[in-house]
Amino acid sequence: MYAPERQQEILRLAHEAGRVDVLSLAERFQVTAETVRRDLTALDRAGLLRRVHGGAIPAGRLGFEPDLTARESTSGDEKDRIAAAALAELPAGGSVILDAGSTVARLADRIPADTALTVVTHALPVAARLAGHPGVDLHLVGGRVRHRTRAAVDAWALRAYAEIRADVLFLATNGFTADAGLTTPDPAEAAVKRAAIAAARRVVLLADSAKAGQERFARFGSLADVSLLITDTGLAPADRAAVEAAGTEVVLV
């Protein structure tokens, strides 16, 4: 099958299912994942699809949000490397905010047992991972829990973050660009992320390279709000340059 034919079929599948993922397409067409990524990039540039984490959605669906299971099962190796590198940013004996996100949850899994740390989170999966940690003083932020992300949102969560000042926020995002900044599909979740940014002295963004160049419906910050981006080596040089131009340090792992 020639590339134009394959891309037309990918477009059809995306409109039928609402989403396509790289690995399934590679298996379906018996091509490499890299070939599929090139197809998706071509369709994205043509304005027919929008790249998302691990795949693509039909253009115009900026509000599309993969569920927690889908996000945890994609880019696992990259997320593991990012989470491992983030351990070096934990403040000794200090306080951190852990945002709702699959990579941040992997960081929570890796916090050493002998670490003394105050942790604040509005993410139920993160709290569940740390509830039995012997060195963590865990504070769970309340609010309405979104089914899709298992994260607390709305007024209770916003009030809680307005009352604290943490050393470091480990932040997640669905997309980041130089122009749009940091974005996520849901406005309520964006509001909590914005409040968490304001509650921290330093912001460390944990985001795999598939998030670069992606825009979602609700904006919650700019790259200038981020002190450090930890991402994987798939980040394009142009995207890295744009992040660094905003004053953000970049670490590739």
PDB file of C-alpha atoms in Angstrom:
ATOM      1  CA  MET A   1       0.000   0.000   0.000  1.00  0.00           C
ATOM      2  CA  TYR A   2       1.340   3.405  -0.961  1.00  0.00           C
ATOM      3  CA  ALA A   3       1.580   6.177   1.648  1.00  0.00           C
ATOM      4  CA  PRO A   4      -1.353   8.244   0.289  1.00  0.00           C
ATOM      5  CA  GLU A   5      -3.613   5.173   0.364  1.00  0.00           C
ATOM      6  CA  ARG A   6      -2.511   4.291   3.874  1.00  0.00           C
ATOM      7  CA  GLN A   7      -3.053   7.845   5.068  1.00  0.00           C
ATOM      8  CA  GLN A   8      -6.551   7.915   3.590  1.00  0.00           C
ATOM      9  CA  GLU A   9      -7.380   4.715   5.467  1.00  0.00           C
ATOM     10  CA  ILE A  10      -5.905   6.135   8.684  1.00  0.00           C
ATOM     11  CA  LEU A  11      -8.108   9.190   8.275  1.00  0.00           C
ATOM     12  CA  ARG A  12     -11.180   6.984   7.784  1.00  0.00           C
ATOM     13  CA  LEU A  13     -10.378   4.938  10.893  1.00  0.00           C
ATOM     14  CA  ALA A  14      -9.847   8.075  12.969  1.00  0.00           C
ATOM     15  CA  HIS A  15     -13.243   9.452  12.033  1.00  0.00           C
ATOM     16  CA  GLU A  16     -14.938   6.129  12.730  1.00  0.00           C
ATOM     17  CA  ALA A  17     -13.321   5.470  16.113  1.00  0.00           C
ATOM     18  CA  GLY A  18     -12.581   9.026  17.237  1.00  0.00           C
ATOM     19  CA  ARG A  19      -8.935   8.150  17.733  1.00  0.00           C
ATOM     20  CA  VAL A  20      -6.140   6.024  16.254  1.00  0.00           C
ATOM     21  CA  ASP A  21      -2.966   4.885  17.970  1.00  0.00           C
ATOM     22  CA  VAL A  22       0.474   4.294  16.501  1.00  0.00           C
ATOM     23  CA  LEU A  23       1.028   0.691  17.558  1.00  0.00           C
ATOM     24  CA  SER A  24      -2.358  -0.560  16.355  1.00  0.00           C
ATOM     25  CA  LEU A  25      -1.915   1.143  12.997  1.00  0.00           C
ATOM     26  CA  ALA A  26       1.595  -0.266  12.597  1.00  0.00           C
ATOM     27  CA  GLU A  27       0.240  -3.777  13.189  1.00  0.00           C
ATOM     28  CA  ARG A  28      -2.751  -3.247  10.904  1.00  0.00           C
ATOM     29  CA  PHE A  29      -0.671  -2.011   7.962  1.00  0.00           C
ATOM     30  CA  GLN A  30       2.408  -4.155   8.701  1.00  0.00           C
ATOM     31  CA  VAL A  31       4.732  -1.146   8.787  1.00  0.00           C
ATOM     32  CA  THR A  32       7.006   0.317  11.441  1.00  0.00           C
ATOM     33  CA  ALA A  33       5.783   2.653  14.156  1.00  0.00           C
ATOM     34  CA  GLU A  34       8.044   5.336  12.707  1.00  0.00           C
ATOM     35  CA  THR A  35       6.282   5.024   9.342  1.00  0.00           C
ATOM     36  CA  VAL A  36       2.937   5.517  11.063  1.00  0.00           C
ATOM     37  CA  ARG A  37       4.256   8.545  12.947  1.00  0.00           C
ATOM     38  CA  ARG A  38       5.314  10.081   9.634  1.00  0.00           C
ATOM     39  CA  ASP A  39       1.833   9.417   8.236  1.00  0.00           C
ATOM     40  CA  LEU A  40       0.208  11.048  11.244  1.00  0.00           C
ATOM     41  CA  THR A  41       2.549  14.015  11.029  1.00  0.00           C
ATOM     42  CA  ALA A  42       1.675  14.465   7.352  1.00  0.00           C
ATOM     43  CA  LEU A  43      -2.049  14.327   8.128  1.00  0.00           C
ATOM     44  CA  ASP A  44      -1.580  16.737  11.024  1.00  0.00           C
ATOM     45  CA  ARG A  45       0.259  19.228   8.836  1.00  0.00           C
ATOM     46  CA  ALA A  46      -2.522  18.954   6.266  1.00  0.00           C
ATOM     47  CA  GLY A  47      -5.042  19.870   8.964  1.00  0.00           C
ATOM     48  CA  LEU A  48      -6.872  16.543   8.687  1.00  0.00           C
ATOM     49  CA  LEU A  49      -5.805  15.005  12.006  1.00  0.00           C
ATOM     50  CA  ARG A  50      -4.404  16.323  15.247  1.00  0.00           C
ATOM     51  CA  ARG A  51      -1.526  14.473  16.876  1.00  0.00           C
ATOM     52  CA  VAL A  52      -2.159  13.434  20.463  1.00  0.00           C
ATOM     53  CA  HIS A  53      -0.236  11.355  22.953  1.00  0.00           C
ATOM     54  CA  GLY A  54       0.411   8.000  21.263  1.00  0.00           C
ATOM     55  CA  GLY A  55      -1.721   8.596  18.191  1.00  0.00           C
ATOM     56  CA  ALA A  56      -4.095  11.094  16.591  1.00  0.00           C
ATOM     57  CA  ILE A  57      -7.689  12.351  16.609  1.00  0.00           C
ATOM     58  CA  PRO A  58      -9.802  14.013  13.896  1.00  0.00           C
ATOM     59  CA  ALA A  59      -9.029  17.705  13.437  1.00  0.00           C
ATOM     60  CA  GLY A  60     -11.178  20.004  15.509  1.00  0.00           C
ATOM     61  CA  ARG A  61     -11.511  17.658  18.475  1.00  0.00           C
ATOM     62  CA  LEU A  62      -9.388  19.746  20.810  1.00  0.00           C
ATOM     63  CA  GLY A  63     -11.556  18.652  23.701  1.00  0.00           C
ATOM     64  CA  PHE A  64     -10.741  14.963  23.223  1.00  0.00           C
ATOM     65  CA  GLU A  65      -9.190  13.470  26.339  1.00  0.00           C
ATOM     66  CA  PRO A  66      -7.862   9.908  26.563  1.00  0.00           C
ATOM     67  CA  ASP A  67      -8.889   8.104  29.727  1.00  0.00           C
ATOM     68  CA  LEU A  68      -6.437   7.180  32.465  1.00  0.00           C
ATOM     69  CA  THR A  69      -5.915   3.624  31.244  1.00  0.00           C
ATOM     70  CA  ALA A  70      -5.065   4.772  27.713  1.00  0.00           C
ATOM     71  CA  ARG A  71      -2.559   7.330  28.954  1.00  0.00           C
ATOM     72  CA  GLU A  72      -0.844   4.935  31.340  1.00  0.00           C
ATOM     73  CA  SER A  73      -0.367   2.355  28.586  1.00  0.00           C
ATOM     74  CA  THR A  74       1.335   4.642  26.047  1.00  0.00           C
ATOM     75  CA  SER A  75       4.982   5.800  25.840  1.00  0.00           C
ATOM     76  CA  GLY A  76       5.833   3.706  28.877  1.00  0.00           C
ATOM     77  CA  ASP A  77       9.598   3.650  28.350  1.00  0.00           C
ATOM     78  CA  GLU A  78       9.766   7.408  27.856  1.00  0.00           C
ATOM     79  CA  LYS A  79       7.644   8.060  30.944  1.00  0.00           C
ATOM     80  CA  ASP A  80       9.799   5.733  33.033  1.00  0.00           C
ATOM     81  CA  ARG A  81      12.957   7.601  32.029  1.00  0.00           C
ATOM     82  CA  ILE A  82      11.361  10.979  32.696  1.00  0.00           C
ATOM     83  CA  ALA A  83      10.111   9.888  36.122  1.00  0.00           C
ATOM     84  CA  ALA A  84      13.525   8.487  37.054  1.00  0.00           C
ATOM     85  CA  ALA A  85      15.243  11.743  36.078  1.00  0.00           C
ATOM     86  CA  ALA A  86      12.703  13.759  38.069  1.00  0.00           C
ATOM     87  CA  LEU A  87      13.856  12.131  41.306  1.00  0.00           C
ATOM     88  CA  ALA A  88      16.885  14.428  41.243  1.00  0.00           C
ATOM     89  CA  GLU A  89      14.537  17.429  41.535  1.00  0.00           C
ATOM     90  CA  LEU A  90      12.928  16.338  44.820  1.00  0.00           C
ATOM     91  CA  PRO A  91      13.815  18.834  47.563  1.00  0.00           C
ATOM     92  CA  ALA A  92      15.491  17.132  50.522  1.00  0.00           C
ATOM     93  CA  GLY A  93      13.088  17.362  53.431  1.00  0.00           C
ATOM     94  CA  GLY A  94      10.967  19.870  51.514  1.00  0.00           C
ATOM     95  CA  SER A  95       7.470  20.060  50.088  1.00  0.00           C
ATOM     96  CA  VAL A  96       6.141  19.184  46.646  1.00  0.00           C
ATOM     97  CA  ILE A  97       2.880  19.279  44.728  1.00  0.00           C
ATOM     98  CA  LEU A  98       2.266  16.277  42.503  1.00  0.00           C
ATOM     99  CA  ASP A  99      -0.123  17.051  39.656  1.00  0.00           C
ATOM    100  CA  ALA A 100      -2.548  14.607  38.056  1.00  0.00           C
ATOM    101  CA  GLY A 101      -0.769  12.803  35.229  1.00  0.00           C
ATOM    102  CA  SER A 102       0.520   9.368  34.318  1.00  0.00           C
ATOM    103  CA  THR A 103       4.187  10.402  34.299  1.00  0.00           C
ATOM    104  CA  VAL A 104       3.848  12.206  37.636  1.00  0.00           C
ATOM    105  CA  ALA A 105       2.240   9.046  39.050  1.00  0.00           C
ATOM    106  CA  ARG A 106       5.312   7.086  37.932  1.00  0.00           C
ATOM    107  CA  LEU A 107       7.463   9.568  39.822  1.00  0.00           C
ATOM    108  CA  ALA A 108       5.364   8.899  42.939  1.00  0.00           C
ATOM    109  CA  ASP A 109       6.041   5.175  42.506  1.00  0.00           C
ATOM    110  CA  ARG A 110       9.798   5.825  42.555  1.00  0.00           C
ATOM    111  CA  ILE A 111      10.161   8.028  45.627  1.00  0.00           C
ATOM    112  CA  PRO A 112      12.668   6.112  47.790  1.00  0.00           C
ATOM    113  CA  ALA A 113      11.445   4.689  51.082  1.00  0.00           C
ATOM    114  CA  ASP A 114      14.023   6.677  53.058  1.00  0.00           C
ATOM    115  CA  THR A 115      12.886  10.023  51.592  1.00  0.00           C
ATOM    116  CA  ALA A 116      11.391  12.576  53.988  1.00  0.00           C
ATOM    117  CA  LEU A 117       8.977  14.755  52.056  1.00  0.00           C
ATOM    118  CA  THR A 118       5.725  16.669  52.370  1.00  0.00           C
ATOM    119  CA  VAL A 119       3.505  15.861  49.388  1.00  0.00           C
ATOM    120  CA  VAL A 120       0.329  17.653  48.333  1.00  0.00           C
ATOM    121  CA  THR A 121      -1.778  16.187  45.530  1.00  0.00           C
ATOM    122  CA  HIS A 122      -5.278  16.379  44.086  1.00  0.00           C
ATOM    123  CA  ALA A 123      -4.740  13.155  42.118  1.00  0.00           C
ATOM    124  CA  LEU A 124      -6.244  10.014  43.621  1.00  0.00           C
ATOM    125  CA  PRO A 125      -3.836   7.638  41.784  1.00  0.00           C
ATOM    126  CA  VAL A 126      -0.869   9.567  43.173  1.00  0.00           C
ATOM    127  CA  ALA A 127      -2.306   9.595  46.687  1.00  0.00           C
ATOM    128  CA  ALA A 128      -2.964   5.841  46.532  1.00  0.00           C
ATOM    129  CA  ARG A 129       0.672   5.222  45.619  1.00  0.00           C
ATOM    130  CA  LEU A 130       1.974   7.307  48.514  1.00  0.00           C
ATOM    131  CA  ALA A 131      -0.560   6.542  51.264  1.00  0.00           C
ATOM    132  CA  GLY A 132       1.703   3.867  52.760  1.00  0.00           C
ATOM    133  CA  HIS A 133       5.040   5.612  52.173  1.00  0.00           C
ATOM    134  CA  PRO A 134       6.882   5.788  55.533  1.00  0.00           C
ATOM    135  CA  GLY A 135       8.638   9.091  54.863  1.00  0.00           C
ATOM    136  CA  VAL A 136       5.875  11.029  53.126  1.00  0.00           C
ATOM    137  CA  ASP A 137       3.602  13.447  54.965  1.00  0.00           C
ATOM    138  CA  LEU A 138       0.702  13.218  52.528  1.00  0.00           C
ATOM    139  CA  HIS A 139      -1.953  15.912  52.074  1.00  0.00           C
ATOM    140  CA  LEU A 140      -4.865  15.044  49.786  1.00  0.00           C
ATOM    141  CA  VAL A 141      -6.655  17.990  48.194  1.00  0.00           C
ATOM    142  CA  GLY A 142     -10.407  17.477  47.954  1.00  0.00           C
ATOM    143  CA  GLY A 143     -13.092  18.464  45.482  1.00  0.00           C
ATOM    144  CA  ARG A 144     -15.227  16.969  42.750  1.00  0.00           C
ATOM    145  CA  VAL A 145     -13.355  13.999  41.290  1.00  0.00           C
ATOM    146  CA  ARG A 146     -13.278  13.811  37.498  1.00  0.00           C
ATOM    147  CA  HIS A 147     -13.894  10.254  36.358  1.00  0.00           C
ATOM    148  CA  ARG A 148     -11.566  10.522  33.362  1.00  0.00           C
ATOM    149  CA  THR A 149      -8.455  11.610  35.284  1.00  0.00           C
ATOM    150  CA  ARG A 150      -9.313  10.716  38.922  1.00  0.00           C
ATOM    151  CA  ALA A 151      -8.345  14.279  39.841  1.00  0.00           C
ATOM    152  CA  ALA A 152     -10.130  16.638  42.250  1.00  0.00           C
ATOM    153  CA  VAL A 153     -11.301  19.917  40.739  1.00  0.00           C
ATOM    154  CA  ASP A 154     -13.522  22.952  41.424  1.00  0.00           C
ATOM    155  CA  ALA A 155     -13.738  25.296  44.401  1.00  0.00           C
ATOM    156  CA  TRP A 156     -12.458  23.032  47.194  1.00  0.00           C
ATOM    157  CA  ALA A 157      -9.288  22.224  45.307  1.00  0.00           C
ATOM    158  CA  LEU A 158      -8.712  25.850  44.317  1.00  0.00           C
ATOM    159  CA  ARG A 159      -9.084  27.033  47.924  1.00  0.00           C
ATOM    160  CA  ALA A 160      -6.626  24.423  49.178  1.00  0.00           C
ATOM    161  CA  TYR A 161      -3.907  25.456  46.725  1.00  0.00           C
ATOM    162  CA  ALA A 162      -4.468  29.127  47.552  1.00  0.00           C
ATOM    163  CA  GLU A 163      -3.466  28.379  51.145  1.00  0.00           C
ATOM    164  CA  ILE A 164      -0.080  26.694  50.594  1.00  0.00           C
ATOM    165  CA  ARG A 165       3.385  27.425  49.230  1.00  0.00           C
ATOM    166  CA  ALA A 166       5.375  24.373  48.115  1.00  0.00           C
ATOM    167  CA  ASP A 167       9.008  24.111  47.075  1.00  0.00           C
ATOM    168  CA  VAL A 168       8.393  22.296  43.779  1.00  0.00           C
ATOM    169  CA  LEU A 169       5.421  21.456  41.589  1.00  0.00           C
ATOM    170  CA  PHE A 170       5.764  18.438  39.314  1.00  0.00           C
ATOM    171  CA  LEU A 171       3.369  19.396  36.562  1.00  0.00           C
ATOM    172  CA  ALA A 172       1.649  17.415  33.803  1.00  0.00           C
ATOM    173  CA  THR A 173       0.138  18.693  30.567  1.00  0.00           C
ATOM    174  CA  ASN A 174      -1.711  17.339  27.548  1.00  0.00           C
ATOM    175  CA  GLY A 175       0.155  19.648  25.202  1.00  0.00           C
ATOM    176  CA  PHE A 176       2.651  22.489  25.037  1.00  0.00           C
ATOM    177  CA  THR A 177       3.627  24.974  22.344  1.00  0.00           C
ATOM    178  CA  ALA A 178       5.541  28.235  22.289  1.00  0.00           C
ATOM    179  CA  ASP A 179       2.407  30.181  21.306  1.00  0.00           C
ATOM    180  CA  ALA A 180      -0.393  28.458  23.224  1.00  0.00           C
ATOM    181  CA  GLY A 181       1.700  27.473  26.235  1.00  0.00           C
ATOM    182  CA  LEU A 182       0.381  24.672  28.450  1.00  0.00           C
ATOM    183  CA  THR A 183      -3.043  23.255  27.626  1.00  0.00           C
ATOM    184  CA  THR A 184      -5.442  20.530  28.720  1.00  0.00           C
ATOM    185  CA  PRO A 185      -8.929  19.554  27.486  1.00  0.00           C
ATOM    186  CA  ASP A 186     -10.960  20.395  30.599  1.00  0.00           C
ATOM    187  CA  PRO A 187     -11.334  23.965  31.960  1.00  0.00           C
ATOM    188  CA  ALA A 188     -11.925  22.782  35.546  1.00  0.00           C
ATOM    189  CA  GLU A 189      -8.724  20.757  35.479  1.00  0.00           C
ATOM    190  CA  ALA A 190      -6.894  23.689  33.901  1.00  0.00           C
ATOM    191  CA  ALA A 191      -7.999  25.928  36.773  1.00  0.00           C
ATOM    192  CA  VAL A 192      -6.524  23.540  39.353  1.00  0.00           C
ATOM    193  CA  LYS A 193      -3.254  23.289  37.432  1.00  0.00           C
ATOM    194  CA  ARG A 194      -3.111  27.094  37.287  1.00  0.00           C
ATOM    195  CA  ALA A 195      -3.648  27.272  41.052  1.00  0.00           C
ATOM    196  CA  ALA A 196      -0.937  24.663  41.644  1.00  0.00           C
ATOM    197  CA  ILE A 197       1.524  26.698  39.564  1.00  0.00           C
ATOM    198  CA  ALA A 198       0.787  29.757  41.715  1.00  0.00           C
ATOM    199  CA  ALA A 199       1.303  27.673  44.860  1.00  0.00           C
ATOM    200  CA  ALA A 200       4.860  26.561  44.007  1.00  0.00           C
ATOM    201  CA  ARG A 201       8.222  28.297  44.065  1.00  0.00           C
ATOM    202  CA  ARG A 202       9.517  26.155  41.215  1.00  0.00           C
ATOM    203  CA  VAL A 203       7.717  24.264  38.434  1.00  0.00           C
ATOM    204  CA  VAL A 204       9.094  21.107  36.824  1.00  0.00           C
ATOM    205  CA  LEU A 205       7.137  19.930  33.782  1.00  0.00           C
ATOM    206  CA  LEU A 206       7.170  16.175  33.118  1.00  0.00           C
ATOM    207  CA  ALA A 207       6.021  15.620  29.534  1.00  0.00           C
ATOM    208  CA  ASP A 208       7.053  13.168  26.842  1.00  0.00           C
ATOM    209  CA  SER A 209       7.942  14.552  23.428  1.00  0.00           C
ATOM    210  CA  ALA A 210       4.572  13.571  21.898  1.00  0.00           C
ATOM    211  CA  LYS A 211       3.035  16.467  23.861  1.00  0.00           C
ATOM    212  CA  ALA A 212       5.172  19.008  22.005  1.00  0.00           C
ATOM    213  CA  GLY A 213       3.263  20.987  19.388  1.00  0.00           C
ATOM    214  CA  GLN A 214      -0.102  19.849  20.765  1.00  0.00           C
ATOM    215  CA  GLU A 215      -2.864  22.269  21.767  1.00  0.00           C
ATOM    216  CA  ARG A 216      -5.973  21.524  23.806  1.00  0.00           C
ATOM    217  CA  PHE A 217      -9.036  23.565  24.669  1.00  0.00           C
ATOM    218  CA  ALA A 218      -8.092  25.050  28.054  1.00  0.00           C
ATOM    219  CA  ARG A 219      -4.889  27.015  28.640  1.00  0.00           C
ATOM    220  CA  PHE A 220      -3.433  27.046  32.151  1.00  0.00           C
ATOM    221  CA  GLY A 221       0.030  28.545  31.800  1.00  0.00           C
ATOM    222  CA  SER A 222       2.934  29.512  29.589  1.00  0.00           C
ATOM    223  CA  LEU A 223       6.338  27.960  29.081  1.00  0.00           C
ATOM    224  CA  ALA A 224       7.737  30.927  31.014  1.00  0.00           C
ATOM    225  CA  ASP A 225       5.988  29.518  34.115  1.00  0.00           C
ATOM    226  CA  VAL A 226       8.145  26.385  33.885  1.00  0.00           C
ATOM    227  CA  SER A 227      11.641  26.289  35.365  1.00  0.00           C
ATOM    228  CA  LEU A 228      12.555  22.881  33.962  1.00  0.00           C
ATOM    229  CA  LEU A 229      11.130  20.551  31.318  1.00  0.00           C
ATOM    230  CA  ILE A 230      12.129  16.893  31.580  1.00  0.00           C
ATOM    231  CA  THR A 231      11.252  15.062  28.384  1.00  0.00           C
ATOM    232  CA  ASP A 232      12.567  12.310  26.139  1.00  0.00           C
ATOM    233  CA  THR A 233      15.078  12.452  23.312  1.00  0.00           C
ATOM    234  CA  GLY A 234      12.305  12.442  20.716  1.00  0.00           C
ATOM    235  CA  LEU A 235      11.817  16.185  21.231  1.00  0.00           C
ATOM    236  CA  ALA A 236      12.507  17.945  17.936  1.00  0.00           C
ATOM    237  CA  PRO A 237      15.369  20.490  17.951  1.00  0.00           C
ATOM    238  CA  ALA A 238      12.969  23.268  16.915  1.00  0.00           C
ATOM    239  CA  ASP A 239      10.634  22.460  19.813  1.00  0.00           C
ATOM    240  CA  ARG A 240      13.547  22.405  22.241  1.00  0.00           C
ATOM    241  CA  ALA A 241      14.728  25.778  20.971  1.00  0.00           C
ATOM    242  CA  ALA A 242      11.240  27.238  21.448  1.00  0.00           C
ATOM    243  CA  VAL A 243      11.072  25.990  25.030  1.00  0.00           C
ATOM    244  CA  GLU A 244      14.520  27.297  25.867  1.00  0.00           C
ATOM    245  CA  ALA A 245      13.684  30.662  24.274  1.00  0.00           C
ATOM    246  CA  ALA A 246      10.987  31.036  26.933  1.00  0.00           C
ATOM    247  CA  GLY A 247      13.655  30.728  29.625  1.00  0.00           C
ATOM    248  CA  THR A 248      12.936  27.106  30.486  1.00  0.00           C
ATOM    249  CA  GLU A 249      15.748  24.627  31.021  1.00  0.00           C
ATOM    250  CA  VAL A 250      15.374  21.365  29.073  1.00  0.00           C
ATOM    251  CA  VAL A 251      16.654  17.932  30.114  1.00  0.00           C
ATOM    252  CA  LEU A 252      16.400  15.094  27.591  1.00  0.00           C
ATOM    253  CA  VAL A 253      16.432  11.507  28.837  1.00  0.00           C
TER     254      VAL A 253
END
